[in-house]
Amino acid sequence: MNTLVKKAQKGNDKAFLQLFQMYEQDIYRIAYVYVKNEEDASDVLQEVAYRSFKNIHTVREASYFKTWLIKITISCAIDSLRKNKNIVQLNPNYEEFLGASNEDIPLTLSIQELINGLNENEKSVVILKYYKDFSFKDIAETLDIPLGTAKSVLYRALDKLRKSIKEVGVNE
Amino acid sequence: MNNKVKQEMERIKIPADIHERAKLGVKKVKSEQRRRFKKPLVAFSAAAIAVGVLVGSASVSPTMANFASTIINSIFSESGNKGLEQVSKLGLTDMVGETKVAGGTALTVTELFYEGSKITIGYSFETKKQLSDDHHLGVEIKINNESVSYSGGQKEQQIDPNHRTGLIDFELRGNDVKDKFDLGLAFTGENGEKWEFTLPVQAHTNIKTVAIDTKQTVNGNNVTISDLKISPAGLVIAFQSDSAIDSNHLMSYLDFKVVDEKGNEIGSHSGGTMGEIKDGRYYYSGNRYFDPIGDDVKELTITPYLVLPTGGGGVEIDQDGKEKVIEFKPIKDDITFKTFKVKLP
């Protein structure tokens, strides 16, 4: 990994693509959750490859590469959404704890609820926490938000998912 | 229970072509790197070197700002780029002379020029430690504190082992092209040092635009040359092109030969190309930059042509780090476009 990052930083595109290939499925899936269709998710993946190869010289340590790539993915996906509509930005000063700090995911959660039931900020925190196993500290650093905000956004997201699942259950 | 998210995420089907899409992203960077500064800037002259020695003797300190006025103009006016030399000589450049110090290195943004959609910035940086040959200075750009889409290039010149000067130029796109804005420049050193600047920028509007709207189709490849812009900084030809998905990115290699009525070829400085895939075709748009022309020039003869790569190749690295050289395979599909003439106002 270290060698590949160094080679990529010197402009070796084959080394970069070998690195990128390790994460491209994750990148596509994360992008898909935001943009909700194959075509835009593929466009986001291409843009992530472009931005990350262009800026790989800014990666200080190989161990940061994965986190850095995911940060670019979220940024590209939100940029893609921004082209079509206004999205709500996470306010770094906004800290409000909603509901109990229960981190359990509802057992009946579906991908559609993840895609359609959460706003972009909530998706970012849920994906980083449960798909990429980031700590709250890493989430806060990746999204440039205070740690408390990361927690409050997660609890709010989980609360929404639970309510959404209950409502579906009642309607059924 | 937390891996329920993982299980659901893994239900998202992965298209077969995602690695090809990743390659396209990488190719775009390589293509920009080839296009930008395909003609290396001429080494800066003795005047710039003399200034470098002078600044070096003053050591790195906030007093760098005092020396900035002595090096302003030297970077543009000694760049070997006739357009930059001319705008510098005419006093059209914005003098900046702002210095920031981080990690023992002083970085001075010396001058700036913004016209059309293109911004060019001159900078100088000097460090106490000797710079390695592969030292790289990263640059991030923001407009009114927002990230923007742009294509651009960066070129540095070593003045001495502790001092380099450089030029950055980049083209803004679409709605990011504004007459007036705050330009955020964040330079990043190899050890994470940051030199951040916020510079008010206003466009120079001394541009004449000549509509062209010439369209050509050759072997299924389309090109539209929409207009020609003329200013003291030089000529800009704007084009759109498209080609089949299996065309080896032929139309991304588009360039133009420009000759005045006396037979003098106008020097070319390449330019940026943006591409996208739509309906199974590659679509490109871009600008090509040329030296300024005299007021006496009344007609230009323009010939589109392809600048196909003549070398390259790469290295394939396997999981064990073993390297295999990939030989360069030349593109043989060169095509010929028609020459056309443009009357100037």
XYZ file of C-alpha atoms in Angstrom:
517
model
C 0.000 0.000 0.000
C 2.717 2.432 1.012
C 4.704 1.680 -2.162
C 1.635 2.030 -4.347
C 0.717 5.396 -2.824
C 4.271 6.657 -3.320
C 4.315 5.454 -6.931
C 0.906 7.025 -7.558
C 2.128 10.298 -6.054
C 4.907 10.293 -8.629
C 2.280 10.095 -11.385
C 2.188 6.314 -11.919
C -1.391 5.817 -13.102
C -1.194 2.004 -13.018
C -0.235 2.079 -9.347
C -3.048 4.526 -8.661
C -5.618 2.372 -10.457
C -4.473 -0.674 -8.527
C -5.037 1.253 -5.306
C -8.334 2.686 -6.479
C -9.614 -0.746 -7.514
C -9.465 -1.874 -3.883
C -12.103 0.711 -2.986
C -14.091 1.288 -6.177
C -17.037 -0.911 -5.168
C -17.333 0.941 -1.854
C -17.084 4.249 -3.695
C -19.816 3.265 -6.142
C -22.149 2.051 -3.384
C -21.644 5.150 -1.246
C -22.264 7.356 -4.291
C -25.394 5.382 -5.170
C -26.948 6.014 -1.741
C -26.721 9.760 -2.419
C -27.529 10.046 -6.109
C -29.994 7.122 -6.237
C -29.297 5.950 -9.796
C -26.625 3.960 -11.636
C -25.711 6.584 -14.180
C -24.999 9.360 -11.693
C -23.245 6.942 -9.322
C -20.898 5.909 -12.159
C -20.306 9.575 -13.006
C -19.444 10.238 -9.357
C -17.014 7.300 -9.344
C -15.293 8.678 -12.447
C -15.063 12.121 -10.847
C -13.632 10.592 -7.648
C -10.947 8.847 -9.724
C -10.205 12.158 -11.450
C -10.043 14.293 -8.303
C -8.149 11.741 -6.257
C -5.474 11.029 -8.891
C -5.084 14.746 -9.529
C -4.611 15.506 -5.827
C -2.939 12.354 -4.528
C 0.241 14.313 -3.853
C -1.599 15.909 -0.902
C -1.921 12.551 0.925
C 0.676 12.688 3.670
C 0.563 9.064 4.810
C -0.608 5.970 2.975
C -2.785 5.042 5.950
C -4.903 8.151 5.312
C -5.618 7.145 1.715
C -8.870 5.264 2.349
C -10.369 7.972 4.580
C -9.284 10.627 2.111
C -10.885 8.753 -0.791
C -14.194 8.369 1.058
C -14.181 12.056 1.912
C -13.747 12.863 -1.801
C -16.556 10.420 -2.637
C -19.017 12.140 -0.307
C -17.952 15.533 -1.607
C -18.378 14.457 -5.268
C -21.760 12.844 -4.576
C -23.044 15.998 -2.879
C -21.643 18.132 -5.721
C -23.563 15.911 -8.139
C -26.790 16.451 -6.184
C -26.094 20.166 -5.983
C -26.173 20.364 -9.775
C -29.808 19.306 -9.749
C -31.252 20.627 -6.546
C -30.530 22.470 -3.324
C -29.429 20.299 -0.457
C -29.318 21.040 3.225
C -25.784 21.600 4.451
C -24.624 20.428 7.825
C -24.259 23.393 10.124
C -21.037 22.860 12.101
C -22.477 24.773 15.049
C -25.675 22.781 15.169
C -25.662 20.372 18.079
C -28.893 18.962 19.321
C -29.416 15.525 20.786
C -32.641 13.977 19.648
C -33.926 10.783 21.211
C -31.885 8.349 23.199
C -28.297 7.581 22.246
C -29.216 4.123 21.003
C -26.875 3.045 18.214
C -28.727 -0.118 17.216
C -29.898 -0.276 13.620
C -33.481 -1.496 13.121
C -33.464 -5.134 12.050
C -35.889 -4.488 9.236
C -33.899 -1.659 7.683
C -33.878 -1.756 3.875
C -31.603 -0.033 1.399
C -34.575 2.012 0.155
C -35.115 3.440 3.631
C -31.451 4.320 3.829
C -31.600 5.996 0.429
C -34.947 7.767 0.750
C -35.440 8.170 4.486
C -32.378 10.271 5.324
C -30.972 13.585 4.206
C -27.424 13.840 2.845
C -25.828 14.700 6.168
C -27.528 11.819 7.926
C -26.526 9.413 5.159
C -22.901 10.512 5.472
C -22.783 9.784 9.200
C -24.677 6.455 8.960
C -22.503 5.214 6.074
C -19.256 6.165 7.765
C -20.344 4.699 11.100
C -21.918 1.423 9.992
C -20.630 0.738 6.482
C -17.049 1.907 6.941
C -16.812 1.369 10.736
C -15.466 4.856 11.401
C -15.217 6.101 14.980
C -17.092 9.308 15.860
C -13.732 11.070 15.928
C -12.944 9.921 12.356
C -16.461 10.835 11.216
C -16.103 14.316 12.682
C -12.722 14.780 10.976
C -13.902 13.400 7.633
C -17.004 15.596 7.526
C -15.346 18.612 9.172
C -17.953 18.789 11.913
C -17.705 18.785 15.730
C -17.768 15.369 17.359
C -20.987 16.200 19.223
C -22.678 17.090 15.954
C -21.634 13.750 14.439
C -23.292 11.961 17.362
C -26.451 14.038 17.293
C -26.841 13.600 13.525
C -26.423 9.827 13.891
C -29.008 9.546 16.661
C -31.423 11.716 14.711
C -30.896 9.515 11.624
C -31.502 6.312 13.565
C -34.578 7.830 15.160
C -35.923 8.690 11.694
C -35.226 5.194 10.416
C -36.998 3.603 13.376
C -40.037 5.873 12.941
C -40.084 5.262 9.196
C -40.027 1.501 9.717
C -42.796 1.691 12.330
C -44.968 3.761 9.984
C -44.480 1.230 7.185
C -45.400 -1.508 9.644
C -48.624 0.290 10.692
C -49.652 0.923 7.094
C -49.105 -2.671 6.203
C -27.027 -5.393 14.466
C -24.894 -2.704 12.985
C -23.830 -4.769 9.971
C -27.438 -4.543 8.719
C -26.279 -1.378 6.970
C -23.409 -3.326 5.406
C -25.766 -6.078 4.277
C -28.117 -3.551 2.707
C -25.296 -1.578 1.069
C -23.952 -4.772 -0.447
C -27.286 -5.313 -2.153
C -26.467 -2.375 -4.419
C -25.420 -3.990 -7.685
C -22.061 -2.980 -9.108
C -22.021 -2.237 -12.868
C -19.450 -4.188 -14.876
C -17.754 -1.078 -16.210
C -16.833 0.770 -13.012
C -13.119 0.089 -13.385
C -13.303 1.459 -16.923
C -14.982 4.570 -15.495
C -12.148 4.905 -12.975
C -9.661 4.648 -15.851
C -11.499 7.467 -17.654
C -11.089 9.691 -14.594
C -7.365 8.944 -14.505
C -7.026 9.440 -18.262
C -8.553 12.881 -17.908
C -5.828 13.871 -15.456
C -3.113 12.448 -17.735
C -4.645 14.230 -20.710
C -4.665 17.545 -18.834
C -1.074 16.988 -17.781
C -0.091 16.383 -21.413
C -2.032 19.387 -22.648
C -0.939 21.853 -20.042
C 2.523 23.207 -20.670
C 3.241 20.843 -23.503
C 5.796 23.471 -24.408
C 7.833 23.947 -21.231
C 8.228 27.505 -20.135
C 11.533 29.011 -21.052
C 13.873 29.162 -18.087
C 13.520 32.400 -16.221
C 16.099 34.936 -17.074
C 19.124 36.161 -15.215
C 17.058 39.016 -13.770
C 14.862 36.565 -11.906
C 17.855 34.595 -10.695
C 19.513 37.748 -9.396
C 16.368 38.576 -7.439
C 16.371 35.046 -6.035
C 19.851 35.506 -4.648
C 18.854 38.857 -3.177
C 15.828 37.401 -1.415
C 17.878 34.431 -0.264
C 20.367 36.653 1.469
C 17.538 38.263 3.422
C 16.567 34.867 4.875
C 12.991 33.781 5.396
C 11.055 36.262 7.460
C 8.040 38.529 7.243
C 10.347 41.041 5.615
C 9.908 38.934 2.499
C 6.917 41.142 1.845
C 9.233 44.090 1.456
C 11.150 42.291 -1.235
C 8.051 41.223 -3.063
C 7.856 44.527 -4.888
C 11.272 43.859 -6.379
C 10.263 40.508 -7.788
C 6.807 41.521 -9.002
C 6.715 41.336 -12.777
C 9.768 39.155 -12.963
C 7.754 35.959 -13.094
C 5.219 37.005 -15.762
C 7.607 39.201 -17.694
C 10.334 36.560 -17.751
C 8.061 33.580 -18.366
C 8.687 33.268 -22.080
C 4.923 33.537 -22.625
C 4.322 36.496 -24.973
C 0.804 37.095 -23.642
C 1.938 37.286 -20.028
C 4.913 39.412 -21.020
C 2.605 41.817 -22.871
C 0.012 42.209 -20.090
C 2.845 42.695 -17.635
C 4.437 45.349 -19.853
C 1.070 47.112 -20.315
C 0.508 47.153 -16.545
C -2.654 45.040 -16.795
C -1.599 42.515 -14.168
C -2.784 42.777 -10.565
C 0.225 43.206 -8.306
C -0.204 41.130 -5.166
C 3.106 40.862 -3.328
C 1.527 39.068 -0.376
C 3.745 36.718 1.637
C 2.835 33.953 4.084
C 5.363 31.978 6.119
C 4.823 28.363 7.246
C 7.312 25.710 8.359
C 10.263 27.972 7.609
C 9.178 28.613 4.030
C 7.964 31.957 2.742
C 5.536 31.827 -0.141
C 4.777 35.025 -2.002
C 1.974 35.419 -4.519
C 3.556 38.000 -6.742
C 1.022 38.771 -9.444
C -2.275 37.737 -10.922
C -4.120 38.153 -14.209
C -7.749 37.236 -14.886
C -9.374 37.490 -18.260
C -12.198 35.538 -19.874
C -12.335 32.368 -17.819
C -8.594 32.030 -17.218
C -6.622 33.075 -14.166
C -2.828 33.088 -14.080
C -0.910 33.474 -10.834
C 2.802 33.968 -10.274
C 4.409 32.845 -7.017
C 7.791 32.497 -5.409
C 8.788 30.321 -2.477
C 11.967 30.012 -0.566
C 12.905 27.627 2.201
C 15.760 27.222 4.635
C 16.099 23.537 3.751
C 17.260 22.501 0.312
C 14.327 21.371 -1.815
C 14.399 17.843 -3.217
C 14.073 17.320 -6.974
C 10.613 15.799 -6.647
C 9.322 18.405 -4.207
C 5.715 19.189 -5.006
C 3.561 22.076 -3.927
C -0.169 21.255 -3.947
C -2.717 23.948 -4.699
C -6.429 24.116 -3.917
C -8.630 26.813 -5.377
C -11.896 28.258 -4.105
C -14.127 30.988 -5.478
C -15.989 33.013 -2.827
C -15.056 30.276 -0.362
C -16.720 27.554 -2.473
C -15.006 24.651 -4.234
C -15.313 24.956 -7.995
C -14.738 22.876 -11.096
C -11.674 23.910 -13.060
C -8.876 22.609 -15.209
C -5.425 23.953 -14.861
C -1.696 23.515 -14.726
C 1.287 24.432 -12.630
C 4.887 24.937 -13.657
C 7.848 25.624 -11.428
C 11.323 26.864 -12.112
C 14.235 26.295 -9.767
C 16.143 29.476 -9.104
C 18.517 27.831 -6.629
C 18.259 24.733 -4.382
C 16.298 26.760 -1.799
C 14.190 28.912 -4.069
C 11.629 28.274 -6.758
C 9.225 30.398 -8.703
C 6.096 29.167 -10.386
C 3.095 29.880 -12.534
C -0.358 28.455 -12.001
C -3.087 28.915 -14.525
C -6.568 27.529 -14.532
C -9.828 27.887 -16.365
C -13.127 28.291 -14.587
C -16.254 26.648 -15.966
C -19.906 27.587 -16.396
C -21.441 29.617 -13.584
C -18.104 29.847 -11.799
C -16.981 32.406 -14.395
C -17.738 35.707 -12.663
C -16.520 39.261 -13.232
C -15.510 39.779 -9.635
C -14.865 37.383 -6.751
C -12.603 36.450 -3.874
C -10.062 33.853 -4.942
C -8.997 31.432 -2.226
C -5.588 29.860 -2.798
C -4.364 27.164 -0.420
C -0.864 25.887 -1.114
C 0.132 22.671 0.674
C 3.738 21.610 1.239
C 5.021 18.058 1.447
C 4.992 18.137 5.240
C 1.472 19.502 5.449
C 2.468 23.177 5.677
C -0.279 25.518 4.504
C 0.002 28.912 2.875
C -3.446 30.375 2.441
C -4.389 33.524 0.562
C -7.661 35.269 -0.176
C -7.283 37.642 -3.088
C -9.912 39.951 -4.567
C -10.036 39.344 -8.314
C -11.651 41.382 -11.068
C -11.799 40.368 -14.713
C -10.128 42.387 -17.421
C -12.713 42.973 -20.099
C -10.576 44.230 -22.933
C -11.652 41.331 -25.148
C -13.009 41.357 -28.704
C -15.033 38.269 -29.607
C -15.280 37.139 -33.221
C -18.059 34.595 -33.886
C -16.890 31.684 -36.046
C -19.408 28.821 -35.717
C -17.571 26.544 -38.133
C -18.653 22.911 -37.988
C -16.773 19.964 -39.485
C -17.352 16.213 -39.462
C -14.554 13.833 -40.414
C -14.897 10.037 -40.120
C -17.717 10.446 -37.620
C -15.763 12.901 -35.468
C -17.421 16.314 -35.042
C -15.849 19.627 -34.172
C -17.460 23.057 -33.791
C -15.244 26.098 -33.469
C -17.552 28.612 -31.831
C -15.557 31.797 -31.491
C -12.202 33.526 -31.327
C -11.372 35.965 -28.537
C -8.687 38.597 -29.012
C -7.044 40.552 -26.190
C -3.605 41.845 -25.163
C -3.058 38.482 -23.447
C -3.476 36.609 -26.724
C -5.990 34.653 -28.763
C -8.410 32.062 -27.454
C -10.206 29.587 -29.707
C -13.267 27.960 -28.122
C -14.372 24.579 -29.451
C -16.703 21.664 -28.828
C -16.041 18.191 -30.219
C -17.356 14.675 -29.958
C -16.298 11.216 -31.034
C -17.279 7.568 -30.668
C -16.659 5.813 -27.379
C -14.090 3.500 -29.008
C -12.171 6.342 -30.663
C -9.144 6.325 -28.310
C -10.177 9.823 -27.130
C -9.138 11.144 -30.548
C -10.946 14.453 -30.234
C -9.378 15.241 -26.870
C -6.117 15.755 -28.794
C -7.545 18.628 -30.849
C -5.400 21.680 -31.379
C -5.189 24.450 -33.972
C -2.570 25.969 -36.232
C -3.093 29.714 -36.572
C -1.309 31.751 -39.258
C -1.686 35.461 -40.041
C -1.991 36.887 -43.582
C 1.795 37.379 -43.746
C 2.375 33.687 -43.147
C 3.539 34.068 -39.528
C 2.427 31.181 -37.332
C 1.003 32.377 -34.008
C 2.621 30.624 -31.046
C 0.403 28.094 -29.270
C 0.092 27.547 -25.512
C -2.335 24.655 -25.517
C -5.279 24.853 -23.108
C -7.751 22.832 -21.105
C -10.282 20.250 -22.276
C -13.264 18.961 -20.322
C -14.946 15.723 -21.376
C -18.028 13.720 -20.572
C -19.778 10.605 -21.824
C -23.307 11.110 -23.093
C -25.455 8.753 -25.151
C -22.510 6.487 -25.888
C -20.182 9.220 -27.174
C -17.347 11.278 -25.743
C -18.139 15.012 -25.693
C -15.366 17.537 -25.156
C -15.215 21.305 -24.839
C -12.257 23.527 -24.332
C -10.160 26.543 -25.155
C -6.833 26.782 -26.935
C -4.535 29.704 -26.191
C -2.182 31.552 -28.538
C 0.240 34.453 -28.451
C -1.135 37.984 -28.890
C -1.274 39.454 -32.396
C -0.602 42.991 -33.625
C -3.385 45.465 -34.491
C -2.324 45.254 -38.149
C -3.409 41.603 -38.472
C -6.743 41.511 -40.311
C -7.152 37.847 -41.220
C -6.192 34.533 -39.660
C -6.022 31.116 -41.287
C -6.940 28.362 -38.859
C -6.387 24.628 -39.304
C -7.718 22.159 -36.721
C -5.461 19.135 -36.235
C -4.803 16.379 -33.733
C -1.718 16.327 -31.507
C -1.499 12.584 -31.043
C 0.808 11.320 -28.284
C 4.113 10.049 -29.610
C 5.312 8.392 -26.443
C 4.172 7.246 -23.073
C 3.443 3.772 -21.823
C 3.400 2.831 -18.199
C 4.217 0.313 -15.529
C 1.893 -2.424 -14.326
C 2.443 -3.424 -10.700
C 1.106 -6.694 -9.344
C 0.050 -7.473 -5.777
C 3.671 -8.337 -4.883
C 4.932 -5.013 -6.169
C 6.543 -6.561 -9.275
C 6.679 -4.141 -12.146
C 5.971 -4.873 -15.795
C 6.609 -2.213 -18.405
C 3.609 -1.510 -20.653
C 4.753 -0.440 -24.066
C 3.286 2.632 -25.683
C 0.906 1.853 -28.553
C 0.610 4.793 -30.937
C -2.834 5.934 -32.122
C -2.970 5.452 -35.893
C -6.360 7.063 -36.563
C -5.102 10.561 -37.361
C -7.607 12.625 -39.340
C -7.390 15.786 -41.393
C -9.697 18.777 -40.965
C -10.376 21.619 -43.381
C -8.564 24.946 -43.069
C -10.740 28.066 -42.730
C -10.176 31.828 -42.629
C -11.414 34.368 -40.079
C -11.689 38.097 -40.831
C -10.784 40.251 -37.843
C -12.546 43.519 -36.908
